[in-house]
Coordinates of N, CA and C in Angstrom, one line a residue:
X833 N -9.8 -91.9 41.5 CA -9.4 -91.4 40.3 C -10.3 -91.8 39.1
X834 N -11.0 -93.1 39.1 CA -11.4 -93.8 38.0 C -13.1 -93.1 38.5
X835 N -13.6 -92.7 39.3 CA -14.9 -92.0 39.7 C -14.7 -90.5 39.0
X836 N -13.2 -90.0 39.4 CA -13.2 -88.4 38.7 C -13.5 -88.5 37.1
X837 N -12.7 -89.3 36.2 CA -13.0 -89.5 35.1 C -14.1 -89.5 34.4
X838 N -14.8 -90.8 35.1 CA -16.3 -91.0 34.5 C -17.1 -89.8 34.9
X839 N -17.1 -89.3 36.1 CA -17.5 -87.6 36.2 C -17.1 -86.6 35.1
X840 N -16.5 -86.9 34.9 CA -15.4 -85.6 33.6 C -16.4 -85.8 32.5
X841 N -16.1 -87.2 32.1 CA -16.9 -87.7 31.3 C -18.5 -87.5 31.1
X842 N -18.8 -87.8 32.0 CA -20.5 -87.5 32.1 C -21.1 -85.9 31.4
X843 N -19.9 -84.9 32.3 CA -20.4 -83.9 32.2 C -20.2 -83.3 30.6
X844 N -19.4 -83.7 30.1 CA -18.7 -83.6 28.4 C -20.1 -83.6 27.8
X845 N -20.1 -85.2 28.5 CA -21.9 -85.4 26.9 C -22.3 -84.8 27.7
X846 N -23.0 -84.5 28.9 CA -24.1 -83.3 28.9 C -24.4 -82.0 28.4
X847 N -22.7 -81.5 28.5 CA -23.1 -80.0 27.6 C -22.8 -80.6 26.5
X848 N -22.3 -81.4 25.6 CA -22.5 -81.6 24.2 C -23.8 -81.9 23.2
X849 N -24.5 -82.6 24.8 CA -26.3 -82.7 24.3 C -27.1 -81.8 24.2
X850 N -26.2 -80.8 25.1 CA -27.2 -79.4 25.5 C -27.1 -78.4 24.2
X851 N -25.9 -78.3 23.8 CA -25.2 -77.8 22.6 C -26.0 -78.3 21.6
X852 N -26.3 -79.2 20.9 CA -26.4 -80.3 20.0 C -28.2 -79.4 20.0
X853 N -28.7 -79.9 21.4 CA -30.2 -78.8 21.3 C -30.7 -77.9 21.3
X854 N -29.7 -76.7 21.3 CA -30.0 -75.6 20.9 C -30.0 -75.5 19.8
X855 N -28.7 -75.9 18.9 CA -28.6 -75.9 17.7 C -29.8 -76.1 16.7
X856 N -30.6 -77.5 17.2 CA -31.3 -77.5 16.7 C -32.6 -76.6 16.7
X857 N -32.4 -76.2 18.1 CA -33.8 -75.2 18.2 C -33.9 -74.2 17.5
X858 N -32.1 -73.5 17.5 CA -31.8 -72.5 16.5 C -32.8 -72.8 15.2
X859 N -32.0 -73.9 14.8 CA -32.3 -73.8 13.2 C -33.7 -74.4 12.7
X860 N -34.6 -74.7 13.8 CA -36.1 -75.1 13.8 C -36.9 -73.4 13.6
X861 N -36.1 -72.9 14.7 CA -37.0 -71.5 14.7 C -36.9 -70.5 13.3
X862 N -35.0 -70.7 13.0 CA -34.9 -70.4 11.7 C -35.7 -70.6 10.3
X863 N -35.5 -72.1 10.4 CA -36.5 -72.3 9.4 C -38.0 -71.8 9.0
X864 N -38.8 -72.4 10.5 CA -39.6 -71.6 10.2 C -40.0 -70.1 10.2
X865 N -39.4 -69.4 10.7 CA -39.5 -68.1 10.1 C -38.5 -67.5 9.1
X866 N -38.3 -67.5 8.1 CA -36.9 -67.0 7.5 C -37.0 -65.5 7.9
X867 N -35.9 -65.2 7.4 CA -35.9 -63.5 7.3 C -36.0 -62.7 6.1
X868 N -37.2 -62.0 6.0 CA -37.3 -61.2 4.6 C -36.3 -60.5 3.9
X869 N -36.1 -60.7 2.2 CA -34.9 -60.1 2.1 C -35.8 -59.1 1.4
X870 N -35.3 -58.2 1.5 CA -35.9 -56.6 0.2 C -35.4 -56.6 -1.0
X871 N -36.1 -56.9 -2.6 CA -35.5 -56.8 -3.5 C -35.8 -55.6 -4.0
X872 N -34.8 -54.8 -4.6 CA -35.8 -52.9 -5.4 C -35.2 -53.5 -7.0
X873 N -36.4 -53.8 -7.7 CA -35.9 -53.8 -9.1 C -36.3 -51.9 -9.9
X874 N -34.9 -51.7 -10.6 CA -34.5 -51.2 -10.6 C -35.4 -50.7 -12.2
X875 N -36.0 -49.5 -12.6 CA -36.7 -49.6 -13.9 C -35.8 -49.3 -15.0
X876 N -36.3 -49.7 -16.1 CA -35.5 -50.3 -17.1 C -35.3 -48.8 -17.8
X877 N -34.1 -48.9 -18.6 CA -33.7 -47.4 -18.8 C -34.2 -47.6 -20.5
X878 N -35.1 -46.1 -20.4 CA -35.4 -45.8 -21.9 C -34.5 -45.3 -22.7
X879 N -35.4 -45.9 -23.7 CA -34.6 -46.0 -25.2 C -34.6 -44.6 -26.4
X880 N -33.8 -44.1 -25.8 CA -34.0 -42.3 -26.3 C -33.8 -42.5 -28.4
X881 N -34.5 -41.7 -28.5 CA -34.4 -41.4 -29.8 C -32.8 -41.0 -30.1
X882 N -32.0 -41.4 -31.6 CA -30.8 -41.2 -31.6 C -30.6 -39.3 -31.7
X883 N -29.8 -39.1 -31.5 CA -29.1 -37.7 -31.6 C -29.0 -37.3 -33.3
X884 N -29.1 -38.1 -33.9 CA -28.8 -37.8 -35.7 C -28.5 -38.7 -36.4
X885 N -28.6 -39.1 -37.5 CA -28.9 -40.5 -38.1 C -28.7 -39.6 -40.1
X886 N -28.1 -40.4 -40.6 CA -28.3 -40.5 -42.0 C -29.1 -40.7 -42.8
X887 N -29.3 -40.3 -43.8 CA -31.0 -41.5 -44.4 C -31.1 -41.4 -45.8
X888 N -30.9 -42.1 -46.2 CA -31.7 -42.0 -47.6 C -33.2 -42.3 -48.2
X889 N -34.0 -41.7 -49.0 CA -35.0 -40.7 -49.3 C -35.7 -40.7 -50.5
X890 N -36.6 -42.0 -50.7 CA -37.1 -42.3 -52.4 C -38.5 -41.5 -52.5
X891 N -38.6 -40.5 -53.3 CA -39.5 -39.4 -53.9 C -40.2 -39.3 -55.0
X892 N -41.4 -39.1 -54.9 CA -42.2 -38.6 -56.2 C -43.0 -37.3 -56.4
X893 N -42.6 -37.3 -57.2 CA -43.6 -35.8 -57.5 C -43.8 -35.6 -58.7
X894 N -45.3 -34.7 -58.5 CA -46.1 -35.2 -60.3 C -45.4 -33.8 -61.0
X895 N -45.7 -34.0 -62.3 CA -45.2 -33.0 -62.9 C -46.1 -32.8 -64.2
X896 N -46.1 -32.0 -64.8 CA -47.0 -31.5 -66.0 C -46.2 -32.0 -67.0
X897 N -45.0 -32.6 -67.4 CA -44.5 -33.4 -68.6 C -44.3 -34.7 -68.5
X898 N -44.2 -35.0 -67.4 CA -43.9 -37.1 -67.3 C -45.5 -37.4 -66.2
X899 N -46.3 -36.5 -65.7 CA -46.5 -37.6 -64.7 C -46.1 -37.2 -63.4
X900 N -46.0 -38.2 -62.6 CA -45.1 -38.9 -61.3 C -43.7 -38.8 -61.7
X901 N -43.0 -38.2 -61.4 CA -41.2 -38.3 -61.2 C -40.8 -38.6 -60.5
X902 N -39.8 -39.7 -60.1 CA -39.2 -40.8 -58.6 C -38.1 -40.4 -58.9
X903 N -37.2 -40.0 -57.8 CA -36.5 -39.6 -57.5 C -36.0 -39.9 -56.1
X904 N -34.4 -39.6 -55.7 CA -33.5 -40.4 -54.2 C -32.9 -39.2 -54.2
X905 N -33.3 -39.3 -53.3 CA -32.3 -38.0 -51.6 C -31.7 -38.8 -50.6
X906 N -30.5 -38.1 -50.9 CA -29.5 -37.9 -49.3 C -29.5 -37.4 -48.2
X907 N -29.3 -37.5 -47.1 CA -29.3 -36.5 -46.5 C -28.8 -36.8 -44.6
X908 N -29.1 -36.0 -43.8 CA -28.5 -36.4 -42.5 C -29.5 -35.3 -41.8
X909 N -30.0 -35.8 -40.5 CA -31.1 -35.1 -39.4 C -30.6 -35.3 -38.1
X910 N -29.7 -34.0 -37.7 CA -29.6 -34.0 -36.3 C -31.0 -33.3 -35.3
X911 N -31.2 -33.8 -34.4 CA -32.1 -33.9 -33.4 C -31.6 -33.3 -32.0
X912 N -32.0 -32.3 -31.8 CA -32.1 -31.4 -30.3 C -33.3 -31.0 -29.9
X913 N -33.3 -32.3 -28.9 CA -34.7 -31.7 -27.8 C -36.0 -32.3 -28.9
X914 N -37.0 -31.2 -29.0 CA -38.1 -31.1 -30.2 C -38.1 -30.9 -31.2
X915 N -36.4 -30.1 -31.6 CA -36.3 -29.7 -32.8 C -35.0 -30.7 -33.7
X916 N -34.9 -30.3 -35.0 CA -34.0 -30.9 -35.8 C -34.3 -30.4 -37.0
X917 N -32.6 -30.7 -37.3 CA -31.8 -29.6 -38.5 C -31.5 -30.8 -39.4
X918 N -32.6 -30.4 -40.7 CA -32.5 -31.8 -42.0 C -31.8 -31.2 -43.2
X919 N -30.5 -31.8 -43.3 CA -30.2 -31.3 -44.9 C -29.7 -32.2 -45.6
X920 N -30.2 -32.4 -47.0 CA -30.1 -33.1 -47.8 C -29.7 -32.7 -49.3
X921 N -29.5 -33.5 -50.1 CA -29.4 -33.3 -51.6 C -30.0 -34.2 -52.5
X922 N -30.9 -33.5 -53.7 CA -31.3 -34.7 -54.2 C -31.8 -34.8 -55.7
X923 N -32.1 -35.6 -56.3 CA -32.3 -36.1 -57.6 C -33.7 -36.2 -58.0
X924 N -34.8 -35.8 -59.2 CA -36.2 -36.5 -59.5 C -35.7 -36.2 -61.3
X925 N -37.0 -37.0 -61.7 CA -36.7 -37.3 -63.1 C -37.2 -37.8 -63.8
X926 N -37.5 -37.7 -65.0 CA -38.8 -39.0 -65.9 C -38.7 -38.2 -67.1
X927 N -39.3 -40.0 -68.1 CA -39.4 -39.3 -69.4 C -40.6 -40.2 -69.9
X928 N -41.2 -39.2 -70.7 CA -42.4 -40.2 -71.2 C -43.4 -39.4 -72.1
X929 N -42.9 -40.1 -73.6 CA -43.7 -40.0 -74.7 C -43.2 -38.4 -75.4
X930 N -41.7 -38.5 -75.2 CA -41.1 -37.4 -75.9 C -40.6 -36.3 -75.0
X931 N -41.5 -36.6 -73.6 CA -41.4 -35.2 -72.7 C -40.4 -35.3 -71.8
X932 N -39.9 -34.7 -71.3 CA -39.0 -34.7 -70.1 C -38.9 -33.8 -69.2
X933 N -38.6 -34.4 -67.7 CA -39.1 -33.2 -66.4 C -37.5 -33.8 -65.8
X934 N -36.7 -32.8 -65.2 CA -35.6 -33.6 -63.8 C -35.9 -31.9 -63.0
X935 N -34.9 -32.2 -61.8 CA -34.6 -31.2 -61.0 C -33.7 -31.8 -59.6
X936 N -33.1 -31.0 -59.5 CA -31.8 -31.0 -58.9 C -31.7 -30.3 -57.5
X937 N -31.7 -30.6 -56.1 CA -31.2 -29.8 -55.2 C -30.7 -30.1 -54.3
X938 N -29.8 -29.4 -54.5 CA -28.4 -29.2 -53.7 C -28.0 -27.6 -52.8
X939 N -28.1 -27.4 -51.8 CA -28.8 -28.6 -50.9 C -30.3 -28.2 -50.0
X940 N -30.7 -29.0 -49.7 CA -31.9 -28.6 -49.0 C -31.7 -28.3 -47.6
X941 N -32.0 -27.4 -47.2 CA -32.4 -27.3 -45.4 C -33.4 -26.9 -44.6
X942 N -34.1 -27.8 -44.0 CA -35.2 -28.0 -43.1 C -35.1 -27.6 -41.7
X943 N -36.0 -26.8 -41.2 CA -35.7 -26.9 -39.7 C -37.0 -27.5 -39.1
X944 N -37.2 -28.7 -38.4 CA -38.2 -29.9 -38.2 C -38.5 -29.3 -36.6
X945 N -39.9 -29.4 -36.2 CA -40.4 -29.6 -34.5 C -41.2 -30.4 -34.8
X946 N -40.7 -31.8 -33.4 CA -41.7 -33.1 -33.0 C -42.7 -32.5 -31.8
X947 N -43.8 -33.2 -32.6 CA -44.6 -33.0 -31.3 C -44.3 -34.0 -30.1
X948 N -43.6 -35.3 -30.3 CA -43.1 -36.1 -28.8 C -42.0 -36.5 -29.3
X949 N -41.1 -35.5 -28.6 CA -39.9 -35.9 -28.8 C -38.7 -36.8 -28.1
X950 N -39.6 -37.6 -27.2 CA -38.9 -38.5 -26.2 C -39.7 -39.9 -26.4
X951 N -40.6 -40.2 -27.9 CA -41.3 -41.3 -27.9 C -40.8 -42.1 -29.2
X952 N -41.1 -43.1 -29.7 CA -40.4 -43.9 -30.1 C -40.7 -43.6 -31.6
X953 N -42.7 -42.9 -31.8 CA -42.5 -42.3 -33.2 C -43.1 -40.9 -32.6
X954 N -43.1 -40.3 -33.4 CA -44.0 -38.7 -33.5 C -43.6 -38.3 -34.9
X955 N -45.1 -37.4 -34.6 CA -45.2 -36.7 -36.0 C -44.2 -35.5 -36.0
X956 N -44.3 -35.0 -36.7 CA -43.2 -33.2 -36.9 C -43.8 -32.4 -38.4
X957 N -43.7 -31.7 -38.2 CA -43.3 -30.2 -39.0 C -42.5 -29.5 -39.4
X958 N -42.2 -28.5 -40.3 CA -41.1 -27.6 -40.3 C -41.7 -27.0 -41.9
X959 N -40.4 -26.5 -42.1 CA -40.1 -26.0 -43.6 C -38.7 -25.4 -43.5
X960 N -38.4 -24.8 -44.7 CA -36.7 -24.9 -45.1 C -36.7 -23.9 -46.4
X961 N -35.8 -23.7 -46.8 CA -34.8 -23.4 -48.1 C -34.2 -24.4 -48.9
X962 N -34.1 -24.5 -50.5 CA -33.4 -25.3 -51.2 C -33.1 -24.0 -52.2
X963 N -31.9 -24.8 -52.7 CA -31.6 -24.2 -54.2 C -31.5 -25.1 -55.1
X964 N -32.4 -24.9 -56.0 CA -33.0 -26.2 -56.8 C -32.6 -25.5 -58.8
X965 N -32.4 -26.6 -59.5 CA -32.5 -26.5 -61.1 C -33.4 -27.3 -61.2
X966 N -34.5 -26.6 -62.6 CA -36.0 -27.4 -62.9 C -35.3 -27.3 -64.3
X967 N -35.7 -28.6 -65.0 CA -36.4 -28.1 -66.4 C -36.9 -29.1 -66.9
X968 N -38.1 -28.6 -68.0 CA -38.7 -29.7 -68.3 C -39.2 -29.3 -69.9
X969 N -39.4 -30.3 -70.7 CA -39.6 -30.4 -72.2 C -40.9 -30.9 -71.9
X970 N -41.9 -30.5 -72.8 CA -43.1 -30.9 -73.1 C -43.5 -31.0 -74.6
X971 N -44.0 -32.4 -75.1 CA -44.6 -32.4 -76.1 C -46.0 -31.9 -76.4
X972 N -46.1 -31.2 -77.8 CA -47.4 -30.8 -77.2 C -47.9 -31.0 -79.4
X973 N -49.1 -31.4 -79.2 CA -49.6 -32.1 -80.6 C -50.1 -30.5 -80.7
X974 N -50.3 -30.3 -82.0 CA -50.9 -29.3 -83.0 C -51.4 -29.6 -84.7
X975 N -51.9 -28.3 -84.9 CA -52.3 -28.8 -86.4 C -51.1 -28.1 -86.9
X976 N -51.0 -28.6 -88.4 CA -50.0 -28.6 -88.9 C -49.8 -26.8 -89.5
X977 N -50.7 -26.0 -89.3 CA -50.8 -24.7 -89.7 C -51.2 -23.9 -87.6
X978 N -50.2 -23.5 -87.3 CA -50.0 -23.1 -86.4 C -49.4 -21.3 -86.1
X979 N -50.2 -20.5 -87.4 CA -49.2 -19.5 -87.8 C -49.8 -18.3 -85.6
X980 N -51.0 -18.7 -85.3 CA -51.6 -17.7 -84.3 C -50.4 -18.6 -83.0
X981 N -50.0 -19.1 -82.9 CA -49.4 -19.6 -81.7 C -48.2 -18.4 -81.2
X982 N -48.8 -17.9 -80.3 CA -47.5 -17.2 -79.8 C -46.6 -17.4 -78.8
X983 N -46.1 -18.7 -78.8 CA -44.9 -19.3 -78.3 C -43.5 -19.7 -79.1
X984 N -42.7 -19.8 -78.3 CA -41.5 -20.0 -79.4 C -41.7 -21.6 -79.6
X985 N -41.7 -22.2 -81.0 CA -41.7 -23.9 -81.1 C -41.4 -24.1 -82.0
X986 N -40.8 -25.4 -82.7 CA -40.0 -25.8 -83.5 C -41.3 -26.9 -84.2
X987 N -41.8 -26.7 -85.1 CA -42.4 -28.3 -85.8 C -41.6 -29.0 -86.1
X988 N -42.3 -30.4 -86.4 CA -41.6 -31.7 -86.8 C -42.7 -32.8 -86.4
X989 N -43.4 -32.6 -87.7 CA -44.7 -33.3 -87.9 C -46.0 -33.3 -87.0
X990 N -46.5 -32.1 -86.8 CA -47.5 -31.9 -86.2 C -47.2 -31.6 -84.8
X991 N -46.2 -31.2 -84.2 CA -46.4 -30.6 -82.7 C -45.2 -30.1 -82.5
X992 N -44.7 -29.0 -81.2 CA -43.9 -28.6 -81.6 C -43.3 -29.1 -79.1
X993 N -42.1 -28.5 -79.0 CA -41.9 -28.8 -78.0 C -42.0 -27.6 -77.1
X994 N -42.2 -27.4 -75.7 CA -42.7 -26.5 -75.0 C -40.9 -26.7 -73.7
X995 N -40.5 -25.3 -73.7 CA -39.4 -25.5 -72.9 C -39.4 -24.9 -71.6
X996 N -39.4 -25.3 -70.7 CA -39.3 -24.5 -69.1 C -38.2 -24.8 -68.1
X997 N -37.6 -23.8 -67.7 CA -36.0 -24.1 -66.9 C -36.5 -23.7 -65.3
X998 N -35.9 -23.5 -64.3 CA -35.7 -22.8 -63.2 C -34.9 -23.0 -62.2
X999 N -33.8 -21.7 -61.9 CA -32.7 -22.4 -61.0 C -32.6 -21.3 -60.3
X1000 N -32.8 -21.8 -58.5 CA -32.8 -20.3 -57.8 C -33.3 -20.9 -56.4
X1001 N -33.7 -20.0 -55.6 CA -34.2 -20.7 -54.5 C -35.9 -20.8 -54.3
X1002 N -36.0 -22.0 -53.5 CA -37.2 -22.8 -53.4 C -37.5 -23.1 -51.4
X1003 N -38.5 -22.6 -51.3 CA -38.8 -22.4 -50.4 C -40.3 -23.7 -50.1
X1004 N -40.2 -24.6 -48.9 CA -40.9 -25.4 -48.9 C -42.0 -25.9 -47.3
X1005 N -42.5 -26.4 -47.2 CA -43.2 -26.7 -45.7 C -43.4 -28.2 -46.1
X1006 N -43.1 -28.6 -44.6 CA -43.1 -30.4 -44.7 C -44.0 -30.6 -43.6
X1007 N -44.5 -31.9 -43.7 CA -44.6 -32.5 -42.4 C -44.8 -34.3 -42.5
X1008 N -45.0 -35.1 -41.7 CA -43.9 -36.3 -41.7 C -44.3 -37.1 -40.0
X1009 N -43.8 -38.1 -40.2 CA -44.3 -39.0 -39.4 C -43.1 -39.9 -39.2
X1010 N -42.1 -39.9 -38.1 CA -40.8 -40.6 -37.8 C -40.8 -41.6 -37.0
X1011 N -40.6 -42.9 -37.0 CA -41.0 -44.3 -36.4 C -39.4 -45.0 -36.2
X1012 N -39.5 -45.8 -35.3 CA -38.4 -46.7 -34.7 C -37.3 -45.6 -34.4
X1013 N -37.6 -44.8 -33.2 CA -36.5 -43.3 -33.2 C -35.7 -44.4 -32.6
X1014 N -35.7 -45.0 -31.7 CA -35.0 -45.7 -31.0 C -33.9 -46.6 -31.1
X1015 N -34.4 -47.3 -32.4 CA -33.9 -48.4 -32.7 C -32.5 -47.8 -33.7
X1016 N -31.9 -49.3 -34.3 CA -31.0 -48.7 -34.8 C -30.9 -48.7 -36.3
X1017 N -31.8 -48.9 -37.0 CA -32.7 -47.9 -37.7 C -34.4 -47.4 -37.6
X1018 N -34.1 -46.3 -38.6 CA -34.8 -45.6 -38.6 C -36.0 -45.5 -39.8
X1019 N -37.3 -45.1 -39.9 CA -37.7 -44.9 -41.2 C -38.9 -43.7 -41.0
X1020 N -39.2 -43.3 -42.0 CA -40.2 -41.9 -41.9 C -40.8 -41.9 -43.4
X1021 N -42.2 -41.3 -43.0 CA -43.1 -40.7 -44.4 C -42.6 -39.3 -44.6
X1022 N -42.9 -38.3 -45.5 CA -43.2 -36.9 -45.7 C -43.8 -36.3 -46.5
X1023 N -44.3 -35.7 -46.7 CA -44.9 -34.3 -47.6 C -44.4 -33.3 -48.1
X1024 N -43.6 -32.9 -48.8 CA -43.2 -31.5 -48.8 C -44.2 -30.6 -50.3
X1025 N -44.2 -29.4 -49.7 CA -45.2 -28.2 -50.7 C -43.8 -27.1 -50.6
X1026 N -43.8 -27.7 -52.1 CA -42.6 -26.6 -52.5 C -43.3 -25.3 -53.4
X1027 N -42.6 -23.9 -53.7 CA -42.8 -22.8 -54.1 C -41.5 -22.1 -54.4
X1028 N -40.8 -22.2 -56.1 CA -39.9 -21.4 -56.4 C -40.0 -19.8 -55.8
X1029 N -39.4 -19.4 -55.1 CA -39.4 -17.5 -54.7 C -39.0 -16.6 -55.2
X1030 N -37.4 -17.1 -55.0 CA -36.0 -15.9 -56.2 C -35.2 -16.8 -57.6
X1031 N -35.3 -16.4 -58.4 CA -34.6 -17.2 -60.0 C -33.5 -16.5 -59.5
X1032 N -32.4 -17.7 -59.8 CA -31.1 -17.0 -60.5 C -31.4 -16.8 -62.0
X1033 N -31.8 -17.7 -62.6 CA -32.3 -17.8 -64.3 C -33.6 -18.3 -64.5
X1034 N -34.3 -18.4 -64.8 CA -35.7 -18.9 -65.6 C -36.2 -18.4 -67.0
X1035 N -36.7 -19.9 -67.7 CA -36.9 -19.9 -69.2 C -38.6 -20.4 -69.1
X1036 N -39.3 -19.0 -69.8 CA -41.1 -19.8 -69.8 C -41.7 -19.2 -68.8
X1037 N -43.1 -19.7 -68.3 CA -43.5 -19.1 -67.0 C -42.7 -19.8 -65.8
X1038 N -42.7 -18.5 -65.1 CA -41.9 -18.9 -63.5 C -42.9 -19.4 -63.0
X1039 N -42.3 -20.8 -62.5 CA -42.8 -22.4 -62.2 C -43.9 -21.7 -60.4
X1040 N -45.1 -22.9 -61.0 CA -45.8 -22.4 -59.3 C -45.8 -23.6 -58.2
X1041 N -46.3 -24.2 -57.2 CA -46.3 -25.2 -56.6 C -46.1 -26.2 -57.0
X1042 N -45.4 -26.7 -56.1 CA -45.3 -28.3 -56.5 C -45.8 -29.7 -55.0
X1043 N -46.0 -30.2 -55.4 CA -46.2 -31.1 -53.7 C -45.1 -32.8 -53.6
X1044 N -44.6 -33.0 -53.2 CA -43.9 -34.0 -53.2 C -43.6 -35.2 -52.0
X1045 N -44.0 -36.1 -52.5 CA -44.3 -37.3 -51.1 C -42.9 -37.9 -51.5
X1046 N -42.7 -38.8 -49.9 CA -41.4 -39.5 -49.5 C -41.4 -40.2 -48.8
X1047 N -40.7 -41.5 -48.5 CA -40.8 -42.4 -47.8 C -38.9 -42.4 -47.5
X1048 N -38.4 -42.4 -46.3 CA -37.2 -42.3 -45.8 C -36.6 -43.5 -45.0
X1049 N -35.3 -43.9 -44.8 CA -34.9 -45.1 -44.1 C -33.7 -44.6 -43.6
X1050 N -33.7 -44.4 -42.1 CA -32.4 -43.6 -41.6 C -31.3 -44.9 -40.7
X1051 N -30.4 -44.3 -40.4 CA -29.0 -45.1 -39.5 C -27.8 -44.5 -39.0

């Protein structure tokens, strides 16, 4: 009985040794070979220009009675594809040395094409319709015997004032340069070359080009 036992026994540890070295061979061979894992990084998703953004719009434009006139626009630019639909309203104005120039429009509409319209800036194009009110006062020096002047003017010590109005539609062509489309704001240059077309009213000669630069900040 006591010989079966130690037989029992013997054979226990021998498969437990045997066990014991495979394991290890296992995990020798494992080691040194691991098994490749496949990583697929996945590319990073672009950052599309927004769909339409608000902006407001500080402007100058020279004028024959002040100068430079600065001026703020409103306005809002939705974006489809290449194109975009800009309308705004807006304010210019100045006084200086008696004279005075403003103008008013309400509202403006642009229709804008990017040349890359899936990149973060691009330039654009377009032109639009406004209906705009001009008027501007001009001082103008004279001699004090002014009977050949054939304008309407009022003296009051040597010069008399020059009046011009215009309210009607204005027809214009822009172009412009739109940066950080992506981000969550926005900002842009422009140019617009405006040209009165149809008066509802005008006072004086009917007004001819004007050119007007802008710097914009959208959200």
């Amino acid at each position: 009985m006591k010989k079966k036992i130690a037989t029992t026994i013997l054979s226990l540890v021998a498969v437990y040794g045997s066990a014991q070295e495979s394991t290890t061979e296992l995990t020798s061979q494992s080691s040194a070979r691991p098994t490749p894992i496949e990583v697929t990084i996945l590319p990073t998703e672009e950052r599309l220009p927004k769909q339409g953004f608000s902006y407001l719009r500080a402007t100058a434009m020279p004028t024959a009675e002040v100068g430079f006139a600065p001026g703020l626009a409103y306005g809002y630019r939705l974006h489809s594809g290449r194109s975009a639909l800009d309308l705004s309203v807006g304010f210019s104005g100045g006084t200086k040395s008696h004279s005075s120039a403003y103008s008013f429009t309400l509202p403006k509409a642009n229709y804008l094409f990017y040349l890359d319209p899936k990149q973060d800036a691009s330039a654009y194009f377009g032109g639009g319709l406004a209906y705009t009110i001009m008027h501007g006062t001009k001082r103008v020096e004279v001699a004090n015997n002014c009977d050949n002047c054939d304008i309407d003017y009022d003296f009051g010590g040597g010069h008399y004032y020059e009046t011009s109005s215009f309210s009607g539609l204005v027809a214009n062509a822009a172009v412009g340069y739109e940066m950080m489309r992506g981000e969550r704001f926005c900002s842009f240059v422009q140019c617009d070359i405006n040209q009165p077309v149809v008066a509802a009213s005008t006072q004086g000669k009917f007004p001819g080009p004007s050119i007007e630069f802008s710097i914009g900040a959208g959200w």
